[in-house]
Every structure is written in structure tokens, then in C-alpha cells.
Amino acid sequence: LAQSESPGHWRQGEPPLENGFLPYLGCALKFGANPLEFLKEKQKKHGHIFTCHVAGKYIHFLTDPFSYHALMRQGKHLDWKKFHFATSAKAFGHGSIDPAEGNTTENFHQTFIRTLQGNALDALIEAMMENLQYVMLQSKAPKLQSNTWVTEGLYTFCCQVMFESGFLTLFGKELNSNSDKNLSSKQETERAHILNALENFKEFDKIFPALVAGLPIHLFKSAHSARERLGEALLHKNLLKRDNLSELVTLRMFLNDTLSTFDDMEKAKTHVAVLWASQANTIPATFWTLFYLLKNPEAMKAAAKEVQSVLESAEESISLNGKHISLNRKQLDNMPILDSIIKEAMRLSSASMTFRVAKEDFTLHLEDDFYNIRKDDIVALYPQLLHFDPEIYADPLTFKYDRFLNEKGEEKTDFYRNGRKLKYYYMPFGTGIAKCPGRLFAVHEIKQFLALIFSYFEIELVDSNVKCPSLDQSRAGLGILQPSNDVDFRYRLKRL
Ligand code: HEM
């Protein structure tokens, strides 16, 4: 606070400072209203590096993509964990997960990599394929029976299907404790529990940006109780009543029990954090991918054709009499058009922010110049500046489904600025050491969702001229932005 109160904060050798007009909030209000416009304006005024005084903190923004690697290279002066640990504890309400503070010796980052990548990913993909079909075909069956069109909000649909399938994939199914009940009524009870969790998730997720900004959860009564109810559902004693828990959740339970001093509710809240991380970005990313496909018939045609040809070479047939389609990791990896479509949809909707905290006073060396950075200051990247740069992506606000494909129809990796090839041009999953460990699973699950939609349903927008919803800026910095309004679409089972 002492720093923030000092009007003469700037010193020789530091990046140019943007103080804002308000003594404590500094630039926070203008930044919050539209971060992209704010940063573009400051970039024009100050150049490629500048400092913003935001809510008592000094944040140095690096806006030149050729400087990004400087941040990665000078990691020894910068801490990525503290900020993540503190944010997670604040938002989800568990004690500190920083091993330095003594509650646990678990290395969370390693747990995530071990259980979301490598061999563990194959099992996740297999479970997700089964669960998506269960949700799309059985769980939604009452609506689909008459073979007439069902009209729904596209966001509502993506949210329900991805949450239900993703929840079952990570947290397994309820064990059949009540053996008197028949199968369909057990499934109905299970479904009601998951939809209940979805309602709690949405209620809590609404105030997530406020929690990250530092507001205490008790200001938000209904979101607070929603978070507690999610915690209740994920208590170890309740998880033990479930079958087919993922390796991620099984290992995390074991490490909670063996390496931490957390009480039962704190352990549960570390699972709420995993649930949130697995859903909060995936749901809007799925929405934007399907929305852009519905608005771009040429892209839809190319995507459907690619799925069909992969299904044919896998000798999978589509039927509605209970036999599910299975596509393994290798087959899903062989879909460059879907990859390009998902990337393009995320390029247009992602607003993540990379933060590093200075461990000590140090000199940040960029390409041609250097700057003094003080201990506890934040160095940040805002990759939406990169994603919307017309020099890198011509016509940046337009969805081009083949933007990430080269002439051979393979993944395109050469993007240029000022005639120079870029190392960093696409960053919805962050970068460097803290990069999202679930990124491979995320892309696979969206592909699986699309492949199944194309296989089982006819689908169209209610109004084919509907305008693209704007991005809800309230979550800027946190990942994929949600649409500010839902869009109606209709679907029905294909006649197979
Ligand atoms: C962290 C993006 C899906 C698990 C992150 C970060 C980003 C991100 C930007 C922070 C990285 C950083 O600070 O530099 C996304 C996007 C997704 C997605 C855009 C979907 C489209 C998933 C899924 C899972 C997952 C499906 C798990 C099943 C995690 C975890 C972290 C994380 C556990 C915290 C990692 C750590 O602090 O060690 N994600 N994510 N994410 N993500 Fe994802």
C-alpha cells in the first residue's frame, strides 16, 4: 500500500507508468470495462512495455510477442506459483496449497501432469466418449423421442452436455447402493444430482471474477452456499460411494489423505477447484466452436466430412440401438480440420492473462532494451493483443476455419509479424511452466462432442442470420469468455 500511495512511484529505468486518476483503484475501472481497448490505447501511447497501477498493484505489461520468451527465460527472478496458490485458496476456500506454508507437501502441478497427460489421457478420452453418448442419447432421450425438432439455447445445451459428461468422467458414477430401484430410475436420480451440481457450479462461477479480484465470498450469500454444497458433494466419504473415479481424482484423494493436514471440507474444496478448472473454460470453448460452425456452412461441411472419413477408416458405424461409437486418441489426433476450427474459435474468444510475480528487484532484459522491476511487482502478458493483431491474423475478427491449416492441409505453425516468424502466436492455454495441464484433454473432448453431434443429430440455428453474441468482458483475464447472450438452435435425431 505504501507504494500505491506514493504519487511519485516511477523511477528512472522503469517502464512508463500509467497511474490512472483514482488514488487506490488506479487503472482498474477502465481496464475492467474493456481490457483489450485499454491496453491497445496504452500501447499506442507508451510503446511495447508499460506499467499499470491496478488496484494497489503495479503490473508491467509486455505487449511485443518477441519479448514473451524473455519472460520465460528469466524465470529465476519470477514466481508463477504464489499467485496461483493464493488465487485458488481465495476462490475455493481451501487452506494454502503452497508447500512452503506447511499444510501439504503435494506438488499439485505434478499431480495434474501425471493424471491428465500420457497414458492417463487415453483412459479419460475413452470414458468421455462413453459418457458423452450416454448424456446425448439416454439422458436427453425424453426430449428426443418424437423425432421432432427440439429448440434450446446453444450455450445451455453445451453447458449441460459438457458438464454432465465431464463430471461423470472425472468423478465417476454413483455406486448402485439402492438395488431395489430399476436402472432408469437410478439414472434419473444420478442425473438430478449432477444437474444440481451444475446449478451450484453456475451460481458460484458467476462471482468467480469478484473472488479473484479479492472480494470476500461472504458478500455473496447464494454463491457462498452454492460453493459449500459443491464441497459437500465432493467430500471424500461421498466420492468413495462412486465407481470409476478418474486417476486424477483417485490420486488427489490419496495425496490429500497422506500428504496434507486439511480437514474433510478443505480436501473437498481442492476437488471443487479441479471441477471448476475442468469446466469453466471448456464449456464456453465448446459453445464458440459449435456456434461458428453453425454460422459457417463451408466449415461445417469440411468438419462433417473429416469426421465421416475418420469413422469410416475406423470401421465405426452409427446406430441408435445402443452400440456406441468409439474413437481412440490416435483416431481423434488425425483430425486437422477440427483442430483448426477449435483453435480459431478459441483465438476469437480467449482472454487469458499470464502473470508472474517478481521475487526480488531485478533487470528485465528484452530484445533491444532493459527495465528495472521491483520485488512483488507483477509482469503480465495479455495474449488477446496477439490473437487480434491484424499483422499476424489478417482480418482478425473474422472466423476462418482453415486459418491454422497449411497448403498440405496439415497444422500451420508459421505466423509472422514484421516479416519475422513468431514463436508465440496462439496462447489460450497460457504458456511456459504454468501452461494448462488439461489442454490435450480439453481439445479431445471438444472434438468428441463435435464428432458425436455430427453423427447423431441434424442441427441448425433457429435464425440463420443471428448476430454473433459479444464477449462478456467481466471474465477477461480468466480464460475463454462467455457469450453475453444465448442463441437459439434446434436439433433432432438423424434418421439412421
Ligand atoms: C490452468 C486454460 C481446460 C485443468 C489453466 C490456465 C489456463 C487454462 C489459461 C492457467 C495457465 C497459466 O496460468 O499460465 C484452459 C482452457 C481450457 C482448459 C482454455 C479449455 C478449452 C482444462 C481441463 C482441465 C484443466 C479440461 C482438466 C480436466 C487445469 C488445471 C490448471 C489449469 C488443473 C491449473 C494448473 C496449475 O496451476 O498447475 N487452464 N483450460 N483445464 N487447467 Fe486448464
XYZ file of C-alpha atoms and ligand atoms in Angstrom:
539
model
C 0.000 0.000 0.000
C 2.888 2.312 0.780
C 3.894 2.103 -2.873
C 0.389 2.722 -4.129
C 0.017 5.839 -2.015
C 3.155 7.375 -3.371
C 2.340 9.555 -6.397
C 5.989 9.642 -7.414
C 6.312 5.885 -7.740
C 8.061 5.898 -11.102
C 11.860 5.782 -11.058
C 14.471 6.099 -13.762
C 14.967 2.860 -15.705
C 11.439 1.560 -15.085
C 8.777 1.138 -17.797
C 6.487 4.173 -18.348
C 3.795 4.313 -15.665
C 0.053 4.746 -16.172
C -1.297 5.780 -12.789
C -4.973 6.342 -13.543
C -6.915 9.062 -11.784
C -8.222 7.316 -8.714
C -5.784 7.058 -5.830
C -6.293 3.389 -4.956
C -8.114 1.798 -7.890
C -5.712 3.353 -10.389
C -6.499 1.924 -13.828
C -8.726 -0.871 -12.531
C -12.057 0.524 -13.657
C -11.001 1.386 -17.199
C -9.081 -1.856 -17.502
C -12.058 -3.860 -16.260
C -14.514 -2.237 -18.678
C -12.599 -3.314 -21.788
C -9.071 -4.619 -21.189
C -8.223 -5.061 -24.865
C -9.117 -1.468 -25.821
C -7.418 -0.138 -22.698
C -4.167 -1.988 -23.393
C -4.183 -1.062 -27.099
C -4.587 2.604 -26.182
C -1.709 2.470 -23.684
C 0.448 0.558 -26.148
C -0.079 3.366 -28.665
C 0.806 5.973 -26.037
C 3.792 4.293 -24.338
C 5.141 1.603 -26.666
C 5.638 -2.119 -26.158
C 6.107 -2.137 -22.366
C 4.304 -0.048 -19.760
C 3.197 -0.268 -16.150
C -0.395 -0.032 -14.949
C -1.325 0.774 -11.423
C -4.283 -1.558 -10.897
C -5.991 -1.838 -7.518
C -2.844 -1.208 -5.500
C -0.589 -3.408 -7.620
C 1.988 -2.450 -10.238
C 1.563 -4.568 -13.348
C 4.128 -4.358 -16.163
C 2.522 -5.401 -19.443
C 4.737 -6.835 -22.175
C 2.902 -6.396 -25.456
C 5.541 -7.327 -28.024
C 5.253 -11.045 -28.821
C 9.005 -11.171 -29.496
C 9.506 -10.236 -25.818
C 7.393 -13.096 -24.494
C 10.278 -15.518 -24.357
C 12.200 -13.034 -22.191
C 9.616 -13.683 -19.520
C 10.056 -17.438 -19.787
C 13.857 -17.166 -19.879
C 14.153 -15.012 -16.772
C 12.069 -17.400 -14.686
C 14.559 -17.432 -11.837
C 13.532 -13.903 -10.841
C 9.838 -14.605 -11.302
C 7.411 -16.740 -9.360
C 4.382 -18.306 -11.070
C 3.157 -20.435 -8.184
C 2.448 -17.951 -5.420
C -0.167 -16.105 -7.430
C -1.895 -19.359 -8.491
C -1.829 -20.791 -4.975
C -3.199 -17.614 -3.434
C -5.938 -17.272 -6.079
C -7.045 -20.871 -5.645
C -7.231 -20.583 -1.842
C -9.176 -17.305 -2.113
C -11.656 -18.549 -4.692
C -12.296 -22.086 -3.464
C -11.820 -21.613 0.265
C -9.235 -24.317 0.997
C -6.134 -23.590 3.086
C -2.886 -22.666 1.375
C -1.597 -25.339 -1.025
C 1.833 -23.741 -1.026
C 4.148 -26.429 0.421
C 6.161 -23.600 1.998
C 3.214 -22.900 4.307
C 3.106 -26.394 5.707
C -0.462 -27.674 5.040
C 0.576 -30.112 2.341
C 3.677 -31.395 0.619
C 1.798 -32.354 -2.570
C 3.199 -30.900 -5.791
C -0.162 -30.144 -7.431
C 1.338 -29.267 -10.767
C 2.987 -32.681 -10.984
C -0.214 -34.463 -9.925
C -2.088 -32.733 -12.761
C 0.520 -33.566 -15.394
C 0.695 -37.184 -14.276
C -3.062 -37.711 -14.366
C -4.150 -35.580 -17.333
C -1.437 -36.449 -19.842
C 0.458 -39.507 -21.097
C -1.267 -42.854 -20.540
C -3.819 -41.338 -18.181
C -5.199 -39.296 -21.077
C -6.218 -42.439 -23.015
C -8.451 -43.559 -20.178
C -10.004 -40.098 -19.855
C -10.754 -39.995 -23.576
C -12.310 -43.432 -23.508
C -14.541 -42.588 -20.541
C -15.540 -39.239 -22.043
C -16.599 -40.857 -25.350
C -18.895 -43.220 -23.475
C -20.272 -40.526 -21.178
C -20.956 -38.036 -23.970
C -23.060 -40.614 -25.790
C -24.835 -41.601 -22.608
C -25.704 -37.951 -21.969
C -26.616 -37.053 -25.555
C -28.699 -40.142 -26.255
C -30.018 -41.540 -22.964
C -30.057 -38.597 -20.663
C -31.714 -36.376 -23.242
C -33.929 -39.218 -24.541
C -37.299 -37.934 -23.266
C -36.917 -34.793 -25.359
C -35.803 -36.661 -28.456
C -38.360 -39.456 -28.656
C -40.870 -37.970 -31.029
C -38.254 -37.272 -33.681
C -39.415 -33.701 -33.939
C -37.098 -30.722 -33.564
C -36.066 -29.712 -30.058
C -35.333 -25.988 -29.637
C -32.873 -24.881 -26.942
C -30.273 -22.243 -26.155
C -26.952 -23.360 -27.650
C -24.998 -22.271 -24.555
C -27.476 -24.055 -22.265
C -27.091 -27.216 -24.344
C -23.256 -27.145 -24.449
C -23.149 -26.380 -20.732
C -25.417 -29.283 -19.809
C -23.825 -31.877 -22.082
C -20.208 -30.970 -21.261
C -20.803 -30.569 -17.530
C -22.693 -33.837 -17.156
C -20.240 -35.851 -19.289
C -17.154 -34.170 -17.824
C -18.408 -34.659 -14.263
C -19.025 -38.384 -14.862
C -15.588 -38.719 -16.485
C -13.661 -37.180 -13.582
C -15.840 -38.142 -10.624
C -17.361 -41.416 -11.846
C -20.856 -42.763 -11.336
C -22.804 -43.363 -8.157
C -22.496 -46.966 -6.985
C -25.806 -48.783 -7.185
C -26.499 -48.686 -3.482
C -30.247 -48.934 -3.791
C -30.631 -52.218 -5.607
C -34.460 -52.148 -5.456
C -34.594 -49.371 -7.956
C -34.657 -50.153 -11.648
C -31.870 -48.878 -13.874
C -33.704 -45.928 -15.356
C -34.819 -44.538 -12.027
C -31.226 -44.869 -10.719
C -30.041 -42.967 -13.762
C -32.667 -40.309 -13.133
C -31.546 -39.871 -9.532
C -27.901 -39.645 -10.610
C -28.798 -37.123 -13.286
C -30.737 -34.990 -10.808
C -27.661 -34.907 -8.556
C -25.376 -33.811 -11.383
C -27.802 -31.160 -12.634
C -27.982 -29.924 -9.078
C -24.175 -29.687 -9.048
C -24.398 -27.782 -12.350
C -26.772 -25.226 -10.802
C -24.364 -24.773 -7.886
C -21.417 -24.517 -10.279
C -23.162 -21.773 -12.304
C -24.153 -19.830 -9.181
C -20.572 -19.962 -7.890
C -18.947 -19.339 -11.272
C -20.901 -16.076 -11.689
C -18.949 -14.421 -8.875
C -15.586 -16.057 -9.668
C -14.102 -12.834 -11.140
C -15.078 -10.939 -7.967
C -13.336 -13.542 -5.795
C -10.169 -13.396 -7.896
C -10.273 -9.608 -7.566
C -10.153 -10.124 -3.799
C -13.758 -9.629 -2.631
C -14.668 -11.962 0.250
C -17.186 -14.705 -0.549
C -19.458 -13.858 2.383
C -20.593 -10.790 0.412
C -22.324 -13.231 -1.950
C -24.733 -15.308 0.061
C -26.175 -17.632 -2.563
C -22.830 -18.191 -4.307
C -21.268 -18.959 -0.934
C -23.818 -21.632 -0.143
C -23.512 -22.989 -3.709
C -19.758 -23.448 -3.142
C -20.393 -25.186 0.189
C -22.912 -27.540 -1.454
C -20.389 -28.400 -4.199
C -17.893 -29.114 -1.416
C -20.424 -31.400 0.356
C -20.961 -33.390 -2.847
C -17.200 -33.882 -3.243
C -16.386 -34.889 0.349
C -14.170 -37.990 0.331
C -16.874 -40.021 2.062
C -19.228 -39.213 -0.851
C -16.597 -39.789 -3.532
C -15.957 -43.233 -2.044
C -19.563 -44.105 -2.917
C -18.750 -43.592 -6.597
C -17.451 -46.010 -9.199
C -14.933 -45.328 -11.994
C -13.299 -42.295 -10.427
C -10.614 -40.901 -12.743
C -6.948 -41.382 -11.925
C -6.796 -37.629 -11.279
C -9.397 -37.735 -8.512
C -8.168 -41.041 -7.038
C -4.596 -39.774 -6.774
C -5.665 -36.382 -5.419
C -7.771 -38.096 -2.720
C -4.805 -40.271 -1.750
C -2.436 -37.287 -1.581
C -4.977 -35.212 0.368
C -5.145 -38.046 2.887
C -1.431 -38.800 3.095
C 0.407 -35.529 2.475
C -1.903 -32.860 3.862
C -3.318 -31.721 7.175
C -6.515 -30.420 5.507
C -9.814 -31.169 7.215
C -12.552 -33.014 5.285
C -14.159 -29.880 3.837
C -10.821 -28.397 2.741
C -9.973 -31.640 0.965
C -13.353 -31.465 -0.772
C -12.666 -27.885 -1.815
C -9.464 -28.908 -3.601
C -11.761 -31.143 -5.699
C -14.113 -28.197 -6.299
C -11.066 -26.372 -7.708
C -10.397 -29.250 -10.109
C -14.067 -29.378 -11.116
C -14.006 -25.642 -11.847
C -10.735 -25.821 -13.836
C -12.092 -28.713 -15.891
C -15.352 -26.963 -16.817
C -15.118 -23.176 -16.690
C -13.202 -22.789 -19.956
C -14.289 -25.957 -21.718
C -17.974 -25.011 -21.717
C -17.600 -21.615 -23.484
C -14.928 -23.069 -25.831
C -17.408 -25.778 -26.887
C -20.129 -23.175 -27.387
C -17.974 -20.926 -29.609
C -16.756 -23.848 -31.701
C -20.271 -25.092 -32.431
C -21.652 -21.579 -32.891
C -19.046 -20.657 -35.517
C -19.651 -23.965 -37.289
C -23.395 -23.291 -37.431
C -22.711 -19.815 -38.861
C -20.221 -21.097 -41.453
C -21.731 -23.819 -43.667
C -18.454 -24.304 -45.537
C -16.635 -25.029 -42.272
C -19.459 -27.311 -41.127
C -19.255 -29.278 -44.374
C -15.477 -29.704 -44.135
C -15.696 -30.739 -40.468
C -18.509 -33.258 -41.024
C -16.607 -34.765 -43.955
C -13.465 -35.185 -41.876
C -15.396 -36.883 -39.078
C -17.127 -39.183 -41.533
C -13.866 -40.253 -43.120
C -12.249 -40.961 -39.724
C -15.311 -43.000 -38.702
C -15.138 -44.949 -41.962
C -11.476 -45.767 -41.618
C -12.091 -46.808 -38.001
C -14.914 -49.020 -39.322
C -17.315 -47.467 -36.859
C -20.968 -47.416 -37.800
C -23.568 -45.084 -36.354
C -26.648 -46.689 -34.881
C -29.304 -45.827 -32.341
C -29.766 -49.300 -30.923
C -27.354 -48.976 -28.051
C -23.993 -49.645 -29.691
C -21.850 -46.615 -29.046
C -19.209 -45.166 -31.370
C -15.667 -45.447 -30.105
C -12.763 -43.368 -31.381
C -9.415 -43.639 -29.655
C -6.795 -40.962 -29.076
C -4.882 -41.737 -32.257
C -8.002 -41.513 -34.405
C -9.016 -38.233 -32.767
C -5.492 -36.896 -33.298
C -5.926 -37.383 -37.008
C -8.455 -34.552 -37.467
C -6.541 -31.437 -38.591
C -9.666 -29.604 -39.798
C -11.382 -29.956 -36.415
C -8.135 -28.877 -34.743
C -8.032 -25.738 -36.868
C -11.712 -24.964 -36.179
C -11.315 -25.354 -32.408
C -8.160 -23.203 -32.447
C -9.857 -20.489 -34.475
C -12.908 -20.440 -32.181
C -10.615 -20.130 -29.152
C -8.440 -17.472 -30.792
C -11.595 -15.357 -31.090
C -12.910 -15.945 -27.571
C -9.882 -16.350 -25.305
C -8.785 -13.611 -22.925
C -6.372 -15.343 -20.601
C -3.628 -13.468 -18.827
C -0.208 -14.747 -17.803
C 1.095 -13.396 -14.502
C 4.497 -13.701 -12.883
C 5.487 -12.054 -9.601
C 8.988 -10.590 -9.142
C 10.809 -12.450 -6.365
C 13.316 -9.628 -5.965
C 14.402 -6.387 -7.615
C 15.889 -7.342 -10.991
C 16.566 -6.115 -14.510
C 14.273 -7.498 -17.193
C 16.215 -7.904 -20.430
C 14.073 -7.640 -23.556
C 15.188 -7.832 -27.198
C 16.741 -4.371 -27.508
C 16.350 -2.776 -24.099
C 16.072 -3.494 -20.394
C 13.968 -2.305 -17.466
C 14.166 -2.323 -13.699
C 11.451 -4.337 -11.996
C 10.849 -4.196 -8.225
C 10.189 -7.088 -5.855
C 6.461 -8.035 -5.684
C 5.603 -6.220 -8.909
C 3.731 -8.276 -11.496
C 4.898 -8.900 -15.057
C 1.973 -9.818 -17.319
C 1.117 -10.932 -20.850
C -2.316 -10.385 -22.386
C -2.322 -12.678 -25.429
C -5.621 -11.368 -26.803
C -3.493 -8.474 -28.145
C -1.639 -11.106 -30.151
C -4.750 -13.042 -31.198
C -6.403 -9.875 -32.555
C -3.294 -8.406 -34.215
C -4.142 -7.791 -37.914
C -0.488 -8.184 -38.884
C -0.468 -11.741 -37.570
C -4.040 -12.721 -38.347
C -5.396 -10.871 -41.389
C -8.959 -9.699 -40.813
C -8.667 -10.757 -37.158
C -12.319 -10.521 -36.163
C -13.449 -12.921 -38.897
C -13.761 -16.658 -38.284
C -11.726 -18.527 -40.919
C -11.970 -22.222 -40.319
C -8.775 -23.100 -42.181
C -6.613 -20.381 -40.609
C -4.491 -22.972 -38.814
C -4.048 -25.258 -41.837
C -1.172 -25.101 -44.339
C -1.360 -25.818 -48.091
C -0.998 -29.521 -47.396
C -3.990 -29.472 -45.076
C -1.753 -30.040 -42.054
C -1.306 -27.908 -38.940
C 0.036 -24.444 -39.802
C 2.735 -23.227 -37.458
C 4.338 -20.325 -39.315
C 2.886 -16.968 -38.377
C 4.766 -13.720 -38.915
C 4.989 -10.182 -37.609
C 7.208 -7.542 -39.243
C 8.431 -10.302 -41.541
C 9.736 -12.326 -38.580
C 8.485 -15.765 -37.661
C 6.748 -15.860 -34.282
C 7.385 -18.415 -31.583
C 4.294 -17.339 -29.649
C 1.164 -16.783 -31.740
C -1.554 -18.826 -30.020
C -1.913 -18.896 -26.231
C -5.414 -19.715 -24.896
C -3.825 -22.282 -22.588
C -1.170 -19.940 -21.230
C 2.475 -20.675 -21.745
C 5.678 -21.731 -20.063
C 5.748 -23.748 -16.885
C 2.182 -22.908 -15.802
C 0.568 -23.918 -19.105
C -2.792 -25.655 -18.679
C -2.138 -29.338 -17.908
C -5.636 -30.246 -19.171
C -5.169 -28.748 -22.637
C -4.878 -32.048 -24.513
C -7.941 -33.487 -22.819
C -9.862 -30.237 -23.453
C -9.269 -30.321 -27.210
C -10.067 -34.035 -27.377
C -13.342 -33.648 -25.539
C -14.488 -30.830 -27.835
C -13.602 -32.980 -30.856
C -15.514 -35.912 -29.401
C -18.508 -33.662 -28.765
C -18.483 -32.439 -32.382
C -17.950 -35.902 -33.870
C -20.961 -37.208 -31.943
C -23.181 -34.218 -32.754
C -22.464 -34.712 -36.481
C -23.051 -38.464 -36.195
C -26.353 -38.495 -34.332
C -28.090 -35.176 -34.956
C -29.383 -32.791 -37.537
C -28.726 -29.356 -36.152
C -29.378 -25.736 -37.227
C -29.725 -22.212 -35.867
C -33.322 -21.042 -35.386
C -32.361 -17.773 -37.110
C -29.514 -18.347 -39.544
C -28.887 -14.573 -39.653
C -28.479 -14.274 -35.895
C -25.695 -11.883 -34.869
C -22.599 -13.225 -33.178
C -23.007 -12.570 -29.420
C -20.464 -10.197 -27.927
C -17.832 -11.435 -25.472
C -18.733 -10.958 -21.811
C -15.750 -8.915 -20.628
C -16.416 -9.477 -16.929
C -14.198 -12.567 -17.062
C -11.346 -11.004 -19.017
C -8.031 -12.411 -17.833
C -9.564 -15.682 -16.657
C -9.694 -17.701 -19.878
C -12.345 -18.273 -22.538
C -15.002 -15.557 -22.365
C -18.673 -16.470 -22.266
C -21.150 -15.059 -24.807
C -23.129 -12.129 -23.419
C -26.367 -13.770 -24.601
C -27.506 -17.258 -25.599
C -28.504 -18.200 -29.168
C -31.431 -20.492 -30.022
C -30.797 -23.589 -32.118
C -32.720 -26.761 -32.856
C -31.723 -30.383 -33.203
C -33.262 -33.780 -33.793
C -32.032 -37.322 -34.126
C -30.921 -38.259 -37.629
C -32.934 -40.950 -39.344
C -30.325 -43.681 -39.474
C -4.808 -23.973 -15.738
C -6.944 -22.748 -19.926
C -9.439 -26.942 -19.863
C -7.149 -28.232 -15.805
C -5.180 -23.290 -16.883
C -4.666 -21.992 -17.278
C -5.265 -21.646 -18.446
C -6.157 -22.727 -18.799
C -5.069 -20.356 -19.255
C -3.665 -21.152 -16.477
C -2.300 -21.277 -17.040
C -1.385 -20.182 -16.587
O -1.594 -19.654 -15.507
O -0.494 -19.809 -17.346
C -7.828 -23.770 -20.243
C -8.718 -23.749 -21.405
C -9.428 -24.935 -21.377
C -8.972 -25.682 -20.211
C -8.807 -22.619 -22.427
C -10.496 -25.449 -22.309
C -10.752 -25.029 -23.512
C -8.994 -27.677 -18.797
C -9.428 -29.015 -18.471
C -8.781 -29.377 -17.324
C -7.944 -28.257 -16.935
C -10.426 -29.834 -19.278
C -8.852 -30.657 -16.521
C -9.528 -31.689 -16.742
C -6.378 -27.170 -15.423
C -5.639 -27.125 -14.166
C -4.957 -25.895 -14.135
C -5.312 -25.212 -15.388
C -5.627 -28.230 -13.111
C -4.052 -25.362 -13.022
C -2.660 -25.807 -13.289
C -1.658 -25.432 -12.229
O -1.812 -24.382 -11.600
O -0.724 -26.207 -12.045
N -6.071 -23.724 -17.843
N -8.014 -24.939 -19.559
N -8.091 -27.252 -17.861
N -6.155 -26.002 -16.124
Fe -6.975 -25.529 -17.887
